[in-house]
């Protein structure tokens, strides 16, 4: 069957389509229903089904002939380490850790926060939770203590699993002081912290609360997989919303396993036994789905890479990993390729490596600019596939379905709707816009399996954020258009989320931090175009009357404050003191026009503006960057 037929069937016969897809998963009890619409618009998949995600990722492969196949390769140029784990070894490690967690009283439905760098133990911790039915919540290492504390208070973990440090090029990031700081700020306290001591930094332990990973696991009795309901949560992953309070995206067990397994063969064109590498971080959804769960559920070898595309040690790092481990498919963000292109525009480093195994490059996380796409195509000589999705969906929403039928590539477009997703572009009134016209990109309900059923303990916020704007549709919060061939283009967000080096950040959350500074009267943060990171945040602040210190000093403090409160990942390096912010007569800050000025786009003086002269002041504060007035 070609793409069109597969797609049509997914929408007209979702029960048959996903019922067939569910055959690739081992069920303890098969589901009694495929699509459960009894509580629409809150849909569930595979109600009544019982399974264990860790069994599907590890044990069934050990029993089914893959025991000695490498399940996970840990490749860490920053520590000069390569370690491999067969499926049997990984299963045994995970079972022992699961036993250790169970020994600490962690059971089905309990939450475990995982705050770890890119080491195999992070994946083991996720799988160990899945094994005993506990719900993990991984927090990205680049977030600061306060962000970690917010997540601890929302998820209320019984145990937190962490490590003494992460390694960023040129510096050791000590995790334990951040963890201790977060627990101090948080209202909720975990019973225990399990800490892996890495040789690069020793963590100071709190007596009674903190436990050494190695000692704990050495004495543990391995735990078996427990039966878990298909609709029970597997994990919570917090992602930026429009305020400082992140959204706890919930993922269930059954739909997740089915959708990920289906995506591996049909979208990525990957077979069991293939080597699959998602160069991301376990702290992001890409890491959850395509470093840990999908490749293992599908019986592949997954690569867990602790390094960067450049500087560890050079822009040939990705090519070295591909050739050394025989990688067939790589998935990363366009920003990584922009970094490689910047440091090695001629692709010279490619000459040293044999990339014979390499078949396809997938890019996602931000819009892929056609220049980067063409550069990658020419340098690598393989198909380069932009695809589009988000934390909420958990797997691709638009993609060139390489395993069904490779379609022509249109640069700038992540291709067509993935089977299961009925994607439309709507105008403000909820009517479909004309072909090629920009609208709000929505998905007609129900969403397919694997997508978020709700937000953690926040059904109402889920409805309000995603289902209320256009009844009957899920709001992606992206804007874009659909062309005459049904190719989708994603152009921007309709909220205040920006995308910095493939990382999703809320400018609203940064504004909340700036507003806390005692000298700040009001502020605005906008995302400004950046050659490497796609976008970077820039803050504008108006000081309170009588602020008696130099603006530059306050600007430095504000940069430090965002780093301290949100974390280095915010990449907030520029705060500018201005006399006034441009506003409409009703007092709304004109962030859109400010962004156009900063990006040097042609802009018009908005009719509703209070005082147009302020726009010139903003241009001057930006040092005349771009700035052709329309
Ligand atoms: N723990 C602690 N700090 C971290 C971190 C982590 N896990 N990850 C990033 N940081 C820090 C970085 O060290 C940097 O700190 P600095 O301000 O002191 O330099 C800051 O957060 C910003 O990081 P990043 O945005 O990653 O920028 P970078 O300049 O270090 O690297 C790229 C730029 C393009 C090389 C990098 O972003 C990259 O490899 N991206 C790959 C794409 C990706 O992972 N996308 C995720 C979704 S697919
Ligand atoms: P995250 O939830 O961190 O995965 O970020 C999801 C957001 O990143 C989406 O809502 C889009 O705004 C953006 N995004 C991801 N992939 C793409 C893509 N291929 N093209 C354009 N935007 C993308």
XYZ file of C-alpha atoms and ligand atoms in Angstrom:
701
model
C 0.000 0.000 0.000
C 1.168 3.508 -0.786
C 1.129 6.420 1.639
C -2.285 7.753 0.545
C -4.061 4.438 1.134
C -2.363 3.876 4.481
C -3.242 7.399 5.545
C -6.897 7.094 4.487
C -7.289 3.794 6.317
C -5.814 5.263 9.512
C -8.576 7.892 9.532
C -11.538 5.882 8.263
C -10.808 2.694 10.217
C -8.787 3.670 13.303
C -9.859 0.507 15.154
C -8.645 -1.788 12.386
C -5.522 0.245 11.696
C -4.262 0.548 15.280
C -5.598 -2.882 16.206
C -3.274 -4.327 13.547
C -0.376 -2.135 14.692
C -0.872 -3.398 18.264
C 0.068 -6.919 17.136
C 3.755 -5.937 17.245
C 3.517 -5.529 21.029
C 3.489 -8.272 23.690
C 0.311 -7.974 25.752
C -0.342 -9.725 29.047
C -4.045 -9.113 28.374
C -5.092 -7.889 24.956
C -7.069 -4.630 24.943
C -10.853 -4.935 25.041
C -11.161 -1.759 22.963
C -8.875 -0.045 20.483
C -10.248 3.522 20.419
C -12.141 4.353 23.582
C -14.296 7.417 22.969
C -16.496 6.977 26.045
C -15.180 10.214 27.593
C -14.727 12.249 24.401
C -13.130 14.699 23.844
C -10.743 12.895 26.239
C -9.918 9.804 24.173
C -8.028 6.715 25.330
C -6.431 3.898 23.377
C -6.257 0.171 24.089
C -8.491 0.291 27.169
C -8.434 -2.993 29.080
C -5.041 -3.964 27.682
C -2.329 -4.990 30.127
C 1.380 -4.962 29.256
C 4.769 -3.896 30.518
C 6.783 -1.403 28.495
C 10.133 -2.591 29.890
C 9.282 -6.180 28.959
C 8.579 -4.997 25.423
C 11.837 -3.033 25.329
C 14.135 -5.660 26.862
C 12.908 -9.028 28.164
C 11.038 -10.136 25.069
C 14.140 -9.530 22.940
C 16.321 -11.483 25.386
C 13.872 -14.384 25.121
C 13.361 -13.910 21.401
C 16.927 -14.289 20.097
C 18.480 -10.855 20.644
C 20.058 -11.557 24.051
C 23.590 -11.071 22.701
C 22.801 -8.233 20.297
C 24.028 -4.855 21.461
C 21.039 -2.945 22.798
C 22.822 0.250 23.807
C 26.124 1.869 22.912
C 27.292 4.613 25.249
C 29.673 6.865 23.321
C 31.128 9.692 25.358
C 33.848 11.794 23.758
C 33.786 14.086 26.807
C 35.017 11.244 29.053
C 36.754 9.284 26.302
C 34.553 6.253 26.992
C 32.708 3.720 24.892
C 30.636 1.045 26.645
C 28.226 -1.418 25.135
C 25.372 -3.370 26.710
C 23.770 -6.404 25.120
C 20.033 -6.843 25.547
C 20.742 -9.405 28.271
C 23.179 -7.119 30.099
C 20.837 -4.160 29.898
C 17.898 -6.255 31.116
C 19.959 -7.468 34.084
C 21.151 -3.974 35.029
C 17.623 -2.605 34.766
C 16.124 -5.474 36.789
C 18.626 -4.874 39.609
C 17.970 -1.152 39.666
C 14.228 -1.814 39.586
C 14.695 -4.114 42.579
C 16.650 -1.402 44.380
C 13.886 1.150 43.758
C 11.276 -1.322 44.917
C 13.352 -1.846 48.057
C 12.970 1.895 48.707
C 9.218 1.506 48.615
C 8.662 2.613 45.020
C 5.670 0.837 43.501
C 3.098 1.114 40.764
C 1.938 4.689 40.191
C 4.655 6.259 42.381
C 6.682 9.009 40.739
C 10.458 9.017 40.341
C 12.243 12.155 39.145
C 15.365 11.467 37.079
C 17.866 14.337 36.877
C 20.818 12.939 35.001
C 23.374 13.606 32.306
C 23.692 11.547 29.124
C 24.954 8.318 30.668
C 23.502 4.806 30.264
C 22.260 4.881 33.856
C 19.724 7.543 32.814
C 18.125 5.123 30.343
C 18.365 2.326 32.921
C 16.530 4.459 35.470
C 13.703 5.146 32.998
C 13.361 1.475 32.109
C 13.584 0.413 35.773
C 10.614 2.645 36.568
C 8.670 1.198 33.648
C 9.506 -2.296 34.920
C 7.827 -1.754 38.292
C 5.022 0.453 37.007
C 6.454 3.627 38.550
C 6.021 6.880 36.614
C 9.265 8.614 35.716
C 9.764 12.279 35.140
C 13.104 13.127 33.573
C 14.330 16.688 34.044
C 16.885 18.014 31.548
C 20.303 18.649 33.112
C 20.595 22.175 31.713
C 17.740 23.399 33.930
C 18.495 25.236 37.153
C 17.449 24.299 40.699
C 14.278 26.381 40.609
C 12.977 24.659 37.472
C 13.780 21.290 39.042
C 11.946 22.354 42.207
C 8.807 23.299 40.246
C 8.775 19.835 38.701
C 9.411 18.127 42.064
C 6.447 19.969 43.558
C 4.170 19.008 40.707
C 5.195 15.352 40.343
C 5.776 14.702 44.079
C 8.358 11.937 43.599
C 9.007 9.302 46.228
C 12.605 9.001 44.990
C 14.908 11.186 42.883
C 17.623 9.499 40.834
C 20.624 11.620 39.925
C 24.376 11.673 39.336
C 27.208 13.707 40.791
C 27.812 15.645 37.590
C 27.330 16.224 33.923
C 30.102 17.232 31.557
C 29.797 20.190 29.244
C 32.732 21.076 27.011
C 35.188 22.950 29.211
C 33.304 22.566 32.494
C 31.936 20.024 34.924
C 28.320 20.722 35.878
C 27.861 19.529 39.457
C 24.318 18.199 39.679
C 24.191 17.465 43.403
C 24.301 21.083 44.641
C 21.534 21.867 42.121
C 19.518 18.907 43.374
C 20.051 19.860 47.029
C 19.074 23.441 46.189
C 15.927 22.277 44.410
C 14.852 20.084 47.332
C 15.387 23.048 49.639
C 13.198 25.330 47.506
C 10.511 22.683 46.918
C 7.652 22.087 49.322
C 7.613 18.367 48.575
C 10.512 16.242 49.849
C 11.423 12.889 48.340
C 12.066 9.995 50.741
C 15.397 9.266 49.088
C 17.862 10.396 46.438
C 19.866 7.720 44.632
C 23.095 9.280 43.390
C 25.560 7.837 40.927
C 29.049 9.061 41.797
C 30.937 9.829 38.598
C 34.736 10.013 38.787
C 34.764 13.627 37.537
C 33.091 15.017 40.699
C 32.169 13.588 44.086
C 28.725 14.468 45.443
C 28.339 15.252 49.129
C 25.627 12.963 50.485
C 22.913 13.793 53.006
C 22.851 11.081 55.688
C 19.720 8.971 55.688
C 18.255 10.573 52.577
C 20.929 10.054 49.926
C 22.020 6.625 48.795
C 24.971 5.598 46.681
C 23.760 4.041 43.430
C 26.537 1.447 43.187
C 26.149 0.204 46.762
C 22.377 0.135 46.524
C 22.292 -1.827 43.292
C 24.989 -4.281 44.451
C 22.680 -5.561 47.205
C 19.431 -5.432 45.242
C 17.245 -8.394 44.333
C 16.314 -8.139 40.630
C 12.679 -7.205 40.020
C 10.427 -8.742 37.389
C 8.154 -6.750 35.102
C 4.797 -5.971 36.684
C 1.530 -5.886 34.707
C 0.506 -2.323 33.894
C -2.703 -1.028 32.304
C -2.404 0.273 28.744
C -3.904 3.563 29.897
C -1.731 3.849 33.031
C 0.928 6.568 32.832
C 4.455 5.561 31.848
C 5.960 8.985 32.326
C 5.403 12.688 32.867
C 7.563 15.055 30.833
C 7.402 18.736 31.652
C 7.508 21.165 28.771
C 7.325 24.929 28.493
C 3.894 26.466 28.562
C 3.094 30.147 28.329
C 3.808 30.770 32.015
C 6.552 29.797 34.434
C 4.479 26.745 35.398
C 5.506 24.024 32.932
C 2.984 21.547 31.563
C 3.289 17.945 32.741
C 2.682 15.988 29.555
C 1.463 12.485 30.438
C 2.315 9.461 28.306
C 0.493 6.172 28.696
C 1.967 2.678 28.287
C -0.106 0.971 25.587
C -0.605 3.645 22.935
C 2.999 4.754 23.367
C 4.471 1.301 22.733
C 2.238 0.695 19.704
C 2.797 4.105 18.099
C 6.575 4.056 18.592
C 6.950 0.542 17.199
C 4.811 1.515 14.205
C 6.845 4.685 13.600
C 10.174 2.847 13.503
C 9.318 0.719 10.501
C 6.848 2.990 8.719
C 8.313 6.472 9.208
C 12.008 5.868 9.839
C 12.271 2.798 7.604
C 14.208 0.948 10.277
C 14.231 -2.820 10.836
C 14.929 -4.725 14.062
C 18.699 -5.160 14.349
C 19.439 -1.796 12.691
C 21.557 0.810 14.469
C 19.540 3.928 15.283
C 20.989 7.120 16.724
C 18.999 10.047 18.060
C 21.568 12.729 18.923
C 19.499 14.514 21.510
C 19.194 14.306 25.288
C 17.089 11.982 27.453
C 15.683 15.138 29.057
C 13.701 15.953 25.896
C 10.895 14.054 24.239
C 13.196 13.038 21.378
C 15.392 11.307 23.932
C 12.459 9.548 25.597
C 10.968 8.290 22.356
C 13.963 7.756 20.099
C 17.007 7.225 22.315
C 15.287 4.927 24.802
C 11.871 3.476 24.036
C 11.341 3.181 20.271
C 14.700 1.656 19.263
C 14.576 -0.869 22.106
C 10.915 -1.801 21.630
C 11.779 -2.344 17.957
C 14.865 -4.498 18.715
C 17.425 -2.025 17.364
C 20.780 -0.940 18.743
C 20.495 2.568 20.155
C 23.332 5.054 20.600
C 23.499 7.252 23.692
C 25.966 10.038 22.904
C 27.454 12.291 25.551
C 28.981 14.962 23.384
C 28.249 17.778 20.978
C 28.228 17.964 17.183
C 31.265 20.262 17.273
C 34.162 20.692 19.677
C 34.103 17.120 21.024
C 36.664 17.159 19.573
C 35.834 18.571 16.127
C 33.031 18.896 13.544
C 33.730 15.308 12.428
C 32.303 13.936 15.712
C 29.004 12.780 14.171
C 30.760 11.108 11.232
C 33.091 9.302 13.649
C 30.138 7.906 15.623
C 28.280 6.856 12.466
C 31.272 4.988 11.048
C 32.477 3.477 14.328
C 29.101 2.012 15.311
C 27.653 1.365 11.859
C 24.766 3.790 12.341
C 21.984 3.356 9.768
C 19.738 6.267 10.721
C 20.556 9.514 12.529
C 17.989 11.866 14.025
C 19.050 15.288 15.292
C 18.068 18.957 15.228
C 18.959 21.299 12.328
C 20.944 23.447 14.775
C 23.477 20.622 15.112
C 24.024 20.665 11.360
C 24.280 24.460 11.322
C 27.031 24.124 13.932
C 28.889 21.523 11.834
C 28.456 23.592 8.662
C 29.759 26.695 10.433
C 32.929 24.927 11.602
C 33.507 22.792 8.498
C 31.702 24.423 5.571
C 33.423 22.197 2.983
C 32.646 19.003 4.888
C 36.371 18.135 4.996
C 36.021 15.989 8.111
C 33.770 13.620 6.194
C 36.722 12.452 4.119
C 38.254 10.573 7.057
C 35.251 8.315 7.661
C 33.479 5.444 5.963
C 29.758 6.141 6.124
C 28.703 3.103 4.061
C 26.155 2.010 6.680
C 24.389 5.373 6.742
C 20.978 5.530 5.018
C 18.882 8.474 6.195
C 19.154 11.683 8.202
C 16.037 12.902 10.036
C 15.817 16.437 11.400
C 13.250 17.891 13.821
C 12.829 20.185 16.780
C 12.701 23.424 14.816
C 12.061 24.513 11.262
C 14.743 23.181 8.933
C 15.959 26.016 6.742
C 16.492 24.955 3.115
C 20.212 25.962 3.207
C 20.932 23.511 5.999
C 18.875 20.817 4.275
C 20.783 21.213 0.994
C 24.146 21.345 2.717
C 23.399 18.095 4.560
C 22.094 16.419 1.398
C 25.188 17.346 -0.560
C 27.654 16.499 2.181
C 26.117 13.122 3.047
C 24.557 11.958 -0.212
C 21.573 10.395 1.596
C 17.932 11.526 1.938
C 17.554 14.311 4.508
C 14.080 14.260 6.022
C 12.610 17.163 7.974
C 9.787 16.025 10.215
C 7.550 17.838 12.662
C 6.236 16.959 16.103
C 6.181 18.154 19.700
C 6.480 16.934 23.273
C 2.716 16.547 23.428
C 2.491 14.236 20.409
C 5.435 12.062 21.492
C 6.115 10.952 17.917
C 5.980 12.567 14.475
C 2.883 14.407 13.258
C 4.222 15.279 9.799
C 6.897 13.212 8.096
C 8.023 11.802 4.797
C 7.068 8.150 5.474
C 10.329 6.490 4.435
C 9.158 2.993 5.393
C 5.838 3.225 3.534
C 6.690 5.208 0.426
C 9.426 7.828 0.216
C 7.812 10.962 -1.236
C 9.586 13.814 -3.019
C 11.308 16.208 -0.590
C 10.117 19.827 -0.589
C 12.691 21.970 1.221
C 11.101 23.967 4.043
C 8.307 21.427 4.552
C 8.275 18.416 6.916
C 6.145 16.726 4.209
C 2.766 15.164 4.825
C 0.480 14.275 7.740
C 1.498 11.071 9.478
C -1.179 8.333 9.421
C -3.434 8.832 12.444
C -3.184 12.642 12.345
C -5.962 14.527 10.528
C -4.152 17.860 10.186
C -5.907 21.079 9.152
C -5.090 24.803 8.979
C -7.869 26.973 10.445
C -8.645 30.686 10.495
C -9.740 32.630 13.579
C -13.358 31.584 13.091
C -12.487 27.880 12.820
C -12.947 27.514 9.056
C -10.269 25.848 6.981
C -8.056 28.402 5.243
C -7.501 28.224 1.493
C -4.688 26.023 0.160
C -1.331 27.696 0.743
C -2.709 30.251 3.226
C -1.378 30.443 6.771
C -3.624 29.283 9.592
C -3.526 27.700 13.023
C -2.358 24.121 12.596
C -4.733 21.751 14.406
C -5.407 18.026 14.510
C -8.985 16.791 14.286
C -9.785 14.630 17.310
C -9.121 11.927 18.218
C -5.359 12.152 18.287
C -3.703 8.800 17.487
C -2.177 6.458 20.119
C 1.009 7.629 21.850
C -0.092 11.263 22.097
C -0.838 12.931 25.423
C -4.087 11.802 27.042
C -3.929 14.729 29.499
C -1.636 16.873 31.679
C -0.519 15.527 35.042
C -3.296 16.140 37.565
C -4.561 18.966 35.353
C -7.378 17.753 33.095
C -8.875 21.233 33.041
C -5.612 22.865 31.943
C -5.341 20.189 29.249
C -8.804 21.022 27.889
C -8.224 24.732 28.149
C -4.745 24.716 26.547
C -5.395 22.287 23.731
C -9.080 21.543 23.161
C -11.007 24.735 23.845
C -9.787 27.106 21.115
C -11.361 25.014 18.332
C -13.852 22.474 19.720
C -13.254 19.054 18.130
C -9.633 19.855 17.353
C -6.294 19.675 19.168
C -4.424 22.985 19.017
C -0.741 22.434 18.183
C 0.031 26.134 18.829
C 1.982 26.159 15.574
C 1.001 28.239 12.560
C 1.607 27.167 8.999
C 0.026 26.200 5.704
C -0.899 23.142 3.671
C -0.124 23.217 -0.064
C -1.844 21.671 -3.081
C 0.015 18.361 -2.581
C -1.066 18.259 1.098
C 2.485 19.088 2.198
C 2.525 20.962 5.483
C 4.831 23.892 6.308
C 5.276 24.992 9.914
C 6.215 28.658 10.068
C 5.941 29.886 13.669
C 4.291 29.460 17.053
C 1.095 31.279 17.912
C 2.089 31.574 21.584
C 5.176 32.942 23.343
C 7.238 29.771 22.967
C 10.593 30.158 21.232
C 12.921 27.505 19.940
C 16.564 27.930 20.960
C 18.976 25.345 19.512
C 16.059 22.919 19.226
C 15.125 23.538 22.869
C 11.614 24.757 23.631
C 11.519 27.748 25.965
C 8.887 30.154 27.188
C 9.608 33.880 26.893
C 6.781 34.380 29.417
C 8.750 32.375 31.986
C 11.828 34.559 31.329
C 9.721 37.700 31.743
C 8.559 36.395 35.118
C 12.221 36.108 36.174
C 13.166 39.597 34.931
C 10.148 41.116 36.671
C 11.433 39.747 39.980
C 14.482 42.038 39.860
C 13.877 44.944 42.273
C 14.979 47.585 39.736
C 12.680 46.385 36.933
C 9.378 48.179 36.349
C 8.312 46.249 33.263
C 9.857 43.979 30.673
C 9.417 42.010 27.470
C 11.378 39.036 26.129
C 11.315 38.199 22.441
C 12.958 35.508 20.310
C 15.370 37.000 17.792
C 16.654 35.101 14.734
C 20.100 33.562 15.222
C 22.281 31.926 12.577
C 23.294 29.006 14.787
C 20.512 28.467 17.306
C 17.572 29.464 15.128
C 16.336 31.859 17.790
C 17.809 33.412 20.936
C 15.957 35.351 23.626
C 16.537 39.093 24.061
C 15.076 40.959 27.043
C 13.988 44.604 27.156
C 13.512 46.184 30.566
C 12.260 49.523 31.789
C 13.748 50.454 35.142
C 11.815 51.814 38.076
C 12.076 55.572 38.550
C 15.021 56.455 40.736
C 17.103 53.342 39.874
C 20.482 54.736 40.802
C 22.819 52.152 39.287
C 24.232 51.977 35.765
C 21.951 50.163 33.324
C 24.818 47.915 32.211
C 25.246 46.613 35.741
C 21.551 45.732 35.970
C 21.685 44.135 32.515
C 24.471 41.840 33.731
C 22.474 40.941 36.820
C 19.434 40.105 34.726
C 21.440 37.772 32.497
C 22.756 36.068 35.632
C 19.276 35.853 37.133
C 17.776 33.987 34.161
C 20.726 31.592 34.139
C 20.291 31.002 37.870
C 16.512 30.572 37.788
C 15.875 28.838 34.459
C 19.323 27.521 33.605
C 22.083 27.857 31.022
C 19.886 26.167 28.430
C 17.814 29.373 28.152
C 20.859 30.928 26.400
C 19.722 34.311 27.713
C 22.727 36.547 27.057
C 21.206 39.937 26.252
C 19.098 42.240 28.421
C 18.687 45.818 27.219
C 17.561 48.724 29.368
C 15.147 50.987 27.444
C 13.146 54.042 28.513
C 9.789 52.695 27.390
C 8.237 49.629 25.753
C 6.089 50.011 22.628
C 2.442 49.358 23.457
C -0.992 49.523 21.941
C -3.366 52.131 23.292
C -4.914 49.399 25.419
C -1.517 48.678 26.965
C -0.519 45.450 25.160
C 3.232 45.220 24.491
C 3.939 45.009 20.748
C 6.305 42.041 20.901
C 5.681 41.074 17.273
C 6.835 44.456 15.952
C 9.837 44.418 18.294
C 10.842 41.043 16.873
C 10.483 42.308 13.289
C 12.732 45.279 14.133
C 15.302 43.017 15.783
C 15.301 40.621 12.816
C 15.708 43.457 10.337
C 12.416 42.566 8.675
C 10.269 45.141 6.954
C 7.763 46.367 9.496
C 4.825 48.707 9.634
C 3.957 51.077 12.447
C 0.918 49.342 13.989
C -2.233 51.463 13.762
C -3.001 50.807 17.417
C 0.374 52.004 18.723
C 0.392 54.511 21.512
C 3.595 56.349 20.565
C 5.462 55.333 17.362
C 8.683 57.068 18.472
C 9.276 54.244 20.935
C 9.925 51.873 18.044
C 12.912 53.983 17.022
C 14.221 53.761 20.554
C 13.954 49.958 20.434
C 15.899 49.957 17.159
C 18.597 52.107 18.742
C 18.810 49.849 21.802
C 19.461 46.960 19.416
C 22.342 48.925 17.950
C 20.654 49.502 14.625
C 20.563 45.745 13.958
C 18.726 45.258 10.626
C 16.122 47.926 10.901
C 14.690 48.873 7.515
C 11.375 50.538 8.296
C 8.448 49.665 6.013
N 23.593 20.276 31.464
C 24.098 21.471 31.818
N 24.242 22.498 30.957
C 23.861 22.310 29.688
C 23.318 21.086 29.244
C 23.186 20.042 30.196
N 22.671 18.867 29.874
N 23.033 21.196 27.928
C 23.373 22.436 27.543
N 23.879 23.105 28.610
C 24.395 24.470 28.629
C 25.516 24.631 27.642
O 26.764 24.276 28.211
C 25.458 26.123 27.352
O 26.053 26.791 28.457
P 26.929 28.138 28.270
O 25.929 29.240 28.204
O 27.741 28.170 29.523
O 27.733 27.977 27.038
C 23.959 26.431 27.416
O 23.388 25.370 28.192
C 23.274 26.479 26.081
O 23.396 25.195 25.476
P 23.091 24.898 23.942
O 21.879 25.669 23.552
O 23.071 23.445 23.725
O 24.255 25.615 23.194
P 25.775 25.258 22.967
O 26.364 26.540 22.534
O 26.386 24.538 24.105
O 25.730 24.233 21.722
C 24.789 23.303 19.740
C 25.091 24.558 20.512
C 24.068 23.640 18.446
C 26.060 22.573 19.437
C 23.876 22.423 20.629
O 22.715 23.113 20.952
C 23.491 21.087 20.082
O 24.250 20.163 19.990
N 22.266 20.892 19.709
C 21.853 19.601 19.231
C 20.400 19.524 19.114
C 19.683 19.010 20.289
O 20.213 18.417 21.182
N 18.373 19.246 20.253
C 17.446 18.757 21.236
C 16.121 18.401 20.629
S 16.273 17.284 19.226
P 9.199 20.311 21.571
O 7.923 20.148 22.306
O 10.325 20.751 22.418
O 9.525 19.079 20.766
O 8.987 21.488 20.540
C 7.943 21.394 19.621
C 7.878 22.619 18.752
O 9.073 22.749 17.979
C 6.768 22.523 17.737
O 5.510 22.881 18.260
C 7.266 23.467 16.664
O 7.016 24.803 17.011
C 8.761 23.221 16.676
N 9.144 22.202 15.685
C 9.494 20.936 15.928
N 9.820 20.306 14.774
C 9.660 21.203 13.781
C 9.827 21.160 12.347
N 10.266 20.077 11.730
N 9.540 22.276 11.649
C 9.104 23.398 12.271
N 8.944 23.495 13.603
C 9.221 22.421 14.362
